Coordinates of C-alpha atoms in Angstrom, one line a residue:
Chain A
X1 CA 0.0 0.0 0.1
X2 CA 2.9 2.4 0.7
X3 CA 5.2 1.6 -2.4
X4 CA 5.2 4.9 -4.2
X5 CA 6.1 4.0 -7.8
X6 CA 5.3 6.8 -10.3
X7 CA 2.6 4.6 -11.7
X8 CA 0.7 4.3 -8.4
X9 CA 1.0 8.1 -7.9
X10 CA -0.3 9.0 -11.1
X11 CA -3.2 6.6 -10.9
X12 CA -3.8 7.8 -7.3
X13 CA -4.1 11.4 -8.5
X14 CA -7.0 10.1 -10.8
X15 CA -9.0 8.5 -8.1
X16 CA -12.4 10.2 -8.0
X17 CA -12.3 11.2 -11.8
X18 CA -16.0 10.9 -12.9
X19 CA -18.1 10.5 -16.1
X20 CA -20.5 13.1 -17.3
X21 CA -24.0 12.0 -16.2
X22 CA -25.6 9.5 -18.6
X23 CA -29.3 9.7 -19.1
X24 CA -31.0 6.3 -19.8
X25 CA -34.4 5.7 -21.0
X26 CA -35.9 2.4 -19.7
X27 CA -38.0 0.8 -22.5
X28 CA -40.2 -2.1 -22.4
X29 CA -38.7 -3.4 -25.7
X30 CA -35.1 -3.1 -24.4
X31 CA -36.1 -5.0 -21.2
X32 CA -37.6 -7.7 -23.2
X33 CA -34.6 -8.1 -25.5
X34 CA -32.3 -8.1 -22.5
X35 CA -34.2 -10.8 -20.6
X36 CA -34.7 -12.9 -23.8
X37 CA -30.9 -12.8 -24.4
X38 CA -30.5 -14.3 -20.9
X39 CA -32.9 -16.8 -21.7
X40 CA -35.2 -15.6 -18.8
X41 CA -39.0 -16.0 -19.5
X42 CA -40.0 -14.3 -16.3
X43 CA -43.3 -12.4 -17.2
X44 CA -42.4 -9.6 -14.9
X45 CA -39.8 -8.5 -17.6
X46 CA -41.9 -9.1 -20.6
X47 CA -45.5 -9.5 -20.0
X48 CA -47.4 -6.0 -19.7
X49 CA -50.6 -7.5 -18.5
X50 CA -48.9 -9.7 -15.9
X51 CA -46.7 -7.0 -14.7
X52 CA -49.6 -4.6 -14.4
X53 CA -51.5 -7.0 -12.0
X54 CA -48.2 -7.5 -10.0
X55 CA -47.1 -5.4 -7.0
X56 CA -44.8 -3.4 -9.5
X57 CA -47.7 -2.3 -11.7
X58 CA -45.4 -2.3 -14.8
X59 CA -42.8 -4.3 -16.4
X60 CA -39.5 -4.1 -14.4
X61 CA -35.8 -4.7 -15.3
X62 CA -34.0 -7.9 -14.6
X63 CA -31.2 -7.1 -12.1
X64 CA -28.2 -5.3 -13.8
X65 CA -30.2 -3.7 -16.6
X66 CA -30.6 0.0 -16.6
X67 CA -31.8 0.8 -20.0
X68 CA -30.2 2.5 -23.0
X69 CA -27.6 3.9 -23.5
X70 CA -25.6 1.7 -21.3
X71 CA -23.1 2.9 -18.6
X72 CA -20.5 1.2 -20.7
X73 CA -20.5 4.4 -22.9
X74 CA -19.5 6.8 -20.2
X75 CA -17.4 4.2 -18.4
X76 CA -15.4 3.3 -21.5
X77 CA -14.5 7.1 -21.9
X78 CA -13.4 7.4 -18.4
X79 CA -11.4 4.3 -18.9
X80 CA -9.8 5.6 -22.0
X81 CA -8.6 8.6 -19.8
X82 CA -7.0 6.3 -17.1
X83 CA -6.0 3.8 -20.0
X84 CA -2.8 6.0 -20.6
X85 CA -1.7 5.6 -16.9
X86 CA -2.3 1.9 -17.2
X87 CA -0.4 1.6 -20.5
X88 CA 2.5 3.4 -18.9
X89 CA 2.3 1.0 -15.9
X90 CA 2.9 -1.8 -18.4
X91 CA -0.6 -3.3 -18.0
X92 CA -2.5 -2.4 -21.0
X93 CA -4.9 -5.4 -21.1
X94 CA -7.9 -4.9 -19.2
X95 CA -10.2 -7.8 -18.1
X96 CA -13.7 -7.7 -16.6
X97 CA -13.1 -9.0 -13.1
X98 CA -16.7 -9.0 -11.7
X99 CA -19.4 -6.8 -10.3
X100 CA -21.1 -6.0 -7.1
X101 CA -24.6 -4.6 -7.3
X102 CA -26.8 -3.2 -4.7
X103 CA -30.3 -2.6 -5.5
X104 CA -32.6 -0.1 -3.6
X105 CA -35.7 0.2 -5.7
X106 CA -37.3 -1.7 -8.6
X107 CA -36.6 0.0 -12.1
X108 CA -39.8 0.0 -14.1
X109 CA -40.3 0.6 -17.8
X110 CA -40.9 4.3 -18.5
X111 CA -38.2 5.3 -15.8
X112 CA -35.5 7.7 -16.8
X113 CA -32.3 7.0 -15.0
X114 CA -29.2 9.0 -14.7
X115 CA -26.0 7.2 -13.9
X116 CA -22.8 8.7 -12.5
X117 CA -19.6 6.7 -12.9
X118 CA -16.4 7.3 -11.3
X119 CA -12.9 5.7 -10.7
X120 CA -13.2 4.7 -7.1
X121 CA -10.1 3.0 -6.2
X122 CA -7.2 0.6 -7.3
X123 CA -4.7 -1.8 -5.7
X124 CA -1.7 -3.3 -7.1
X125 CA -0.7 -7.0 -6.8
X126 CA 2.0 -9.3 -8.0
X127 CA 0.3 -12.1 -9.9
X128 CA 1.8 -15.3 -11.2
X129 CA 2.4 -13.5 -14.6
X130 CA 3.7 -10.2 -13.2
X131 CA 2.0 -7.0 -12.1
X132 CA -1.7 -6.8 -11.8
X133 CA -3.8 -3.7 -11.0
X134 CA -7.3 -4.2 -9.7
X135 CA -9.4 -1.2 -10.7
X136 CA -12.7 -0.4 -8.9
X137 CA -15.2 1.6 -11.0
X138 CA -18.4 2.9 -9.1
X139 CA -21.7 3.7 -10.8
X140 CA -24.8 5.1 -9.0
X141 CA -28.2 5.1 -10.7
X142 CA -30.8 7.6 -9.8
X143 CA -34.4 7.6 -11.2
X144 CA -36.5 10.5 -12.4
X145 CA -37.6 11.3 -8.9
X146 CA -34.0 11.6 -7.8
X147 CA -34.1 8.3 -5.8
X148 CA -31.1 6.1 -5.6
X149 CA -32.2 2.8 -7.3
X150 CA -28.9 1.0 -7.7
X151 CA -25.2 1.2 -7.1
X152 CA -22.5 -0.9 -8.9
X153 CA -19.0 -1.5 -8.2
X154 CA -17.1 -3.2 -11.2
X155 CA -13.7 -4.7 -10.8
X156 CA -11.3 -4.5 -13.9
X157 CA -8.2 -6.4 -13.9
X158 CA -5.3 -4.6 -15.8
X159 CA -2.3 -6.8 -16.6
Chain B
X1 CA -47.1 -18.4 -14.9
X2 CA -48.2 -18.4 -11.2
X3 CA -45.1 -19.5 -9.4
X4 CA -45.2 -20.7 -5.9
X5 CA -43.9 -18.0 -3.6
X6 CA -41.0 -18.6 -1.3
X7 CA -41.3 -17.3 2.3
X8 CA -38.7 -16.6 4.9
X9 CA -39.9 -19.5 6.9
X10 CA -39.3 -21.9 4.0
X11 CA -35.4 -21.5 4.1
X12 CA -32.7 -22.4 6.6
X13 CA -28.8 -22.1 6.5
X14 CA -27.9 -24.8 4.1
X15 CA -31.1 -24.7 2.0
X16 CA -30.3 -25.1 -1.7
X17 CA -31.4 -22.4 -4.2
X18 CA -33.3 -24.1 -6.9
X19 CA -30.7 -24.9 -9.5
X20 CA -31.0 -23.4 -13.0
X21 CA -29.5 -25.0 -16.1
X22 CA -28.1 -22.9 -18.9
X23 CA -26.6 -23.6 -22.3
X24 CA -24.3 -20.8 -23.7
X25 CA -24.4 -21.0 -27.6
X26 CA -22.7 -18.7 -30.1
X27 CA -26.3 -17.5 -30.8
X28 CA -27.0 -16.5 -27.2
X29 CA -23.6 -14.6 -27.1
X30 CA -24.8 -12.7 -30.2
X31 CA -28.1 -12.0 -28.6
X32 CA -26.5 -10.8 -25.4
X33 CA -24.2 -8.5 -27.3
X34 CA -27.3 -6.9 -28.7
X35 CA -29.4 -6.9 -25.5
X36 CA -26.6 -5.7 -23.4
X37 CA -24.7 -3.5 -25.7
X38 CA -21.3 -5.3 -25.1
X39 CA -19.9 -5.5 -28.6
X40 CA -16.4 -6.7 -27.6
X41 CA -15.2 -8.8 -30.6
X42 CA -13.7 -11.1 -28.0
X43 CA -17.1 -12.6 -27.8
X44 CA -17.8 -13.3 -31.4
X45 CA -14.6 -13.1 -33.6
X46 CA -12.2 -16.0 -33.7
X47 CA -9.1 -14.1 -34.9
X48 CA -9.6 -11.3 -32.4
X49 CA -10.2 -13.9 -29.6
X50 CA -6.9 -15.4 -30.7
X51 CA -5.2 -12.2 -30.5
X52 CA -6.4 -11.9 -26.9
X53 CA -4.8 -15.1 -25.9
X54 CA -7.9 -17.2 -25.8
X55 CA -8.7 -20.2 -28.0
X56 CA -12.0 -18.9 -29.4
X57 CA -14.7 -16.4 -28.5
X58 CA -15.5 -16.7 -24.7
X59 CA -18.9 -16.4 -22.8
X60 CA -19.3 -12.8 -21.5
X61 CA -18.8 -12.7 -17.8
X62 CA -21.6 -10.3 -17.5
X63 CA -24.0 -12.9 -19.2
X64 CA -23.1 -15.4 -16.5
X65 CA -23.8 -12.7 -14.0
X66 CA -27.2 -12.1 -15.6
X67 CA -27.8 -16.0 -15.4
X68 CA -27.2 -15.7 -11.7
X69 CA -29.6 -12.9 -11.6
X70 CA -32.2 -15.3 -13.3
X71 CA -31.4 -18.0 -10.6
X72 CA -32.2 -15.5 -7.8
X73 CA -35.3 -13.8 -9.2
X74 CA -36.8 -17.2 -10.1
X75 CA -36.1 -18.5 -6.5
X76 CA -37.4 -15.5 -4.7
X77 CA -40.5 -15.2 -6.9
X78 CA -42.5 -12.0 -7.4
X79 CA -42.9 -11.3 -3.7
X80 CA -39.1 -11.2 -3.1
X81 CA -36.6 -8.5 -3.7
X82 CA -33.0 -9.0 -4.7
X83 CA -31.0 -6.5 -2.7
X84 CA -27.4 -7.5 -3.6
X85 CA -25.8 -9.5 -6.3
X86 CA -22.0 -9.9 -6.7
X87 CA -19.9 -12.2 -8.7
X88 CA -16.4 -12.7 -9.9
X89 CA -15.4 -13.8 -13.3
X90 CA -12.8 -16.3 -12.4
X91 CA -12.8 -18.8 -15.4
X92 CA -13.5 -18.8 -19.0
X93 CA -16.3 -20.6 -20.6
X94 CA -16.7 -21.3 -24.3
X95 CA -20.1 -21.5 -26.0
X96 CA -21.6 -24.3 -27.9
X97 CA -21.8 -23.8 -31.6
X98 CA -25.1 -24.1 -33.5
X99 CA -26.2 -27.2 -35.2
X100 CA -29.4 -25.5 -36.7
X101 CA -31.0 -22.1 -36.6
X102 CA -32.5 -23.0 -33.3
X103 CA -30.6 -25.8 -31.8
X104 CA -27.2 -26.0 -30.5
X105 CA -24.7 -28.9 -31.0
X106 CA -24.2 -31.4 -28.2
X107 CA -22.0 -30.2 -25.5
X108 CA -21.5 -28.5 -22.3
X109 CA -24.4 -27.5 -19.9
X110 CA -23.8 -25.0 -17.1
X111 CA -25.6 -25.0 -13.8
X112 CA -26.4 -21.9 -11.7
X113 CA -26.5 -23.0 -8.1
X114 CA -26.6 -21.5 -4.6
X115 CA -27.0 -22.3 -0.9
X116 CA -28.3 -20.2 2.0
X117 CA -25.6 -18.9 4.3
X118 CA -27.3 -16.8 6.7
X119 CA -30.9 -15.6 7.6
X120 CA -31.9 -12.7 9.9
X121 CA -34.4 -9.9 10.5
X122 CA -33.1 -6.3 10.2
X123 CA -35.1 -3.1 10.1
X124 CA -38.2 -5.3 9.8
X125 CA -36.9 -7.1 6.7
X126 CA -36.6 -10.7 6.4
X127 CA -33.2 -11.0 4.8
X128 CA -31.4 -14.2 3.5
X129 CA -27.9 -14.3 2.1
X130 CA -26.7 -16.9 -0.3
X131 CA -23.5 -18.1 -1.8
X132 CA -24.2 -18.6 -5.5
X133 CA -22.1 -19.7 -8.5
X134 CA -22.1 -20.9 -12.1
X135 CA -20.4 -24.1 -12.7
X136 CA -19.3 -25.8 -15.9
X137 CA -19.6 -29.3 -16.9
X138 CA -16.5 -30.2 -15.0
X139 CA -18.0 -28.9 -11.8
X140 CA -15.7 -26.0 -11.8
X141 CA -17.1 -22.7 -10.3
X142 CA -16.2 -20.4 -13.0
X143 CA -18.3 -17.5 -11.6
X144 CA -18.6 -17.5 -7.8
X145 CA -20.7 -14.8 -6.1
X146 CA -23.1 -14.0 -3.3
X147 CA -26.7 -12.6 -3.2
X148 CA -28.8 -11.0 -0.5
X149 CA -32.7 -11.0 -0.9
X150 CA -35.6 -9.8 1.2
X151 CA -38.3 -12.5 1.4
X152 CA -41.9 -12.1 2.5
X153 CA -42.8 -13.4 5.8
X154 CA -45.9 -15.5 6.7
X155 CA -47.9 -13.5 9.4
X156 CA -47.7 -15.0 12.9
X157 CA -50.6 -17.5 13.0
X158 CA -51.3 -17.6 16.7

């Protein structure tokens, strides 16, 4: 944690860098296509009549779907910015390491979400094949009422 | 599709989450790319995959994460709420190729599984925590994770 390589100093100075807010419309059709891609026939995601009679009153998103455009857009831009530092760190390859979601409210078709992403943290580790950096990106999602609906912490592995 | 609702009282530590079988196919990966917006050619182009050091296009980690979401929302039913879902993409998986327009070739089937690790009441919510994972045909947990859910509670009967 204390080794102050030039790389970690440069990256450390970037912690907190944020994306522009991204506005996402949650459309029924997009939800249906997403659920269909997973192979999930749950009528809460696709059957308007069924969903209307459920406690949600409307089609909802499967966990992890937040409508279009995807957070990926804003995040990839941000990653592009810190990518230079990763490249100079000699770890230009980036792998998706996993994600940690916290859900607070259901997301319904017709909602308009705003996401804010940021470079939250990183740690350095010696792997079997050399240096690895674990990058944590954080995204929060608010709905049209300004309520927090979800938080995501994604781990990217740079090596 | 009236599913039977799962209640807090129905589960104990060690209870198995109802397993869910999945077959990743090249077709499913294409649909996932379109549905999720992840157009990384690592997941659909042989030569690009080779340039990234894998034998052939691999299953998206996020698709396996979505399978785990399916596992949990099926299990908790319409009356449950998924509070947390986390997983790590530890191992690579390779999709089956297609035999016909609709059917995959013979090959691997993946299983999404889980077990209850904890149950408790907090702020009037009946909470259940689970270890969850996707395992491949060899039984390897390529995508381990965890989930926290809120389940409905049968009212005291006395």
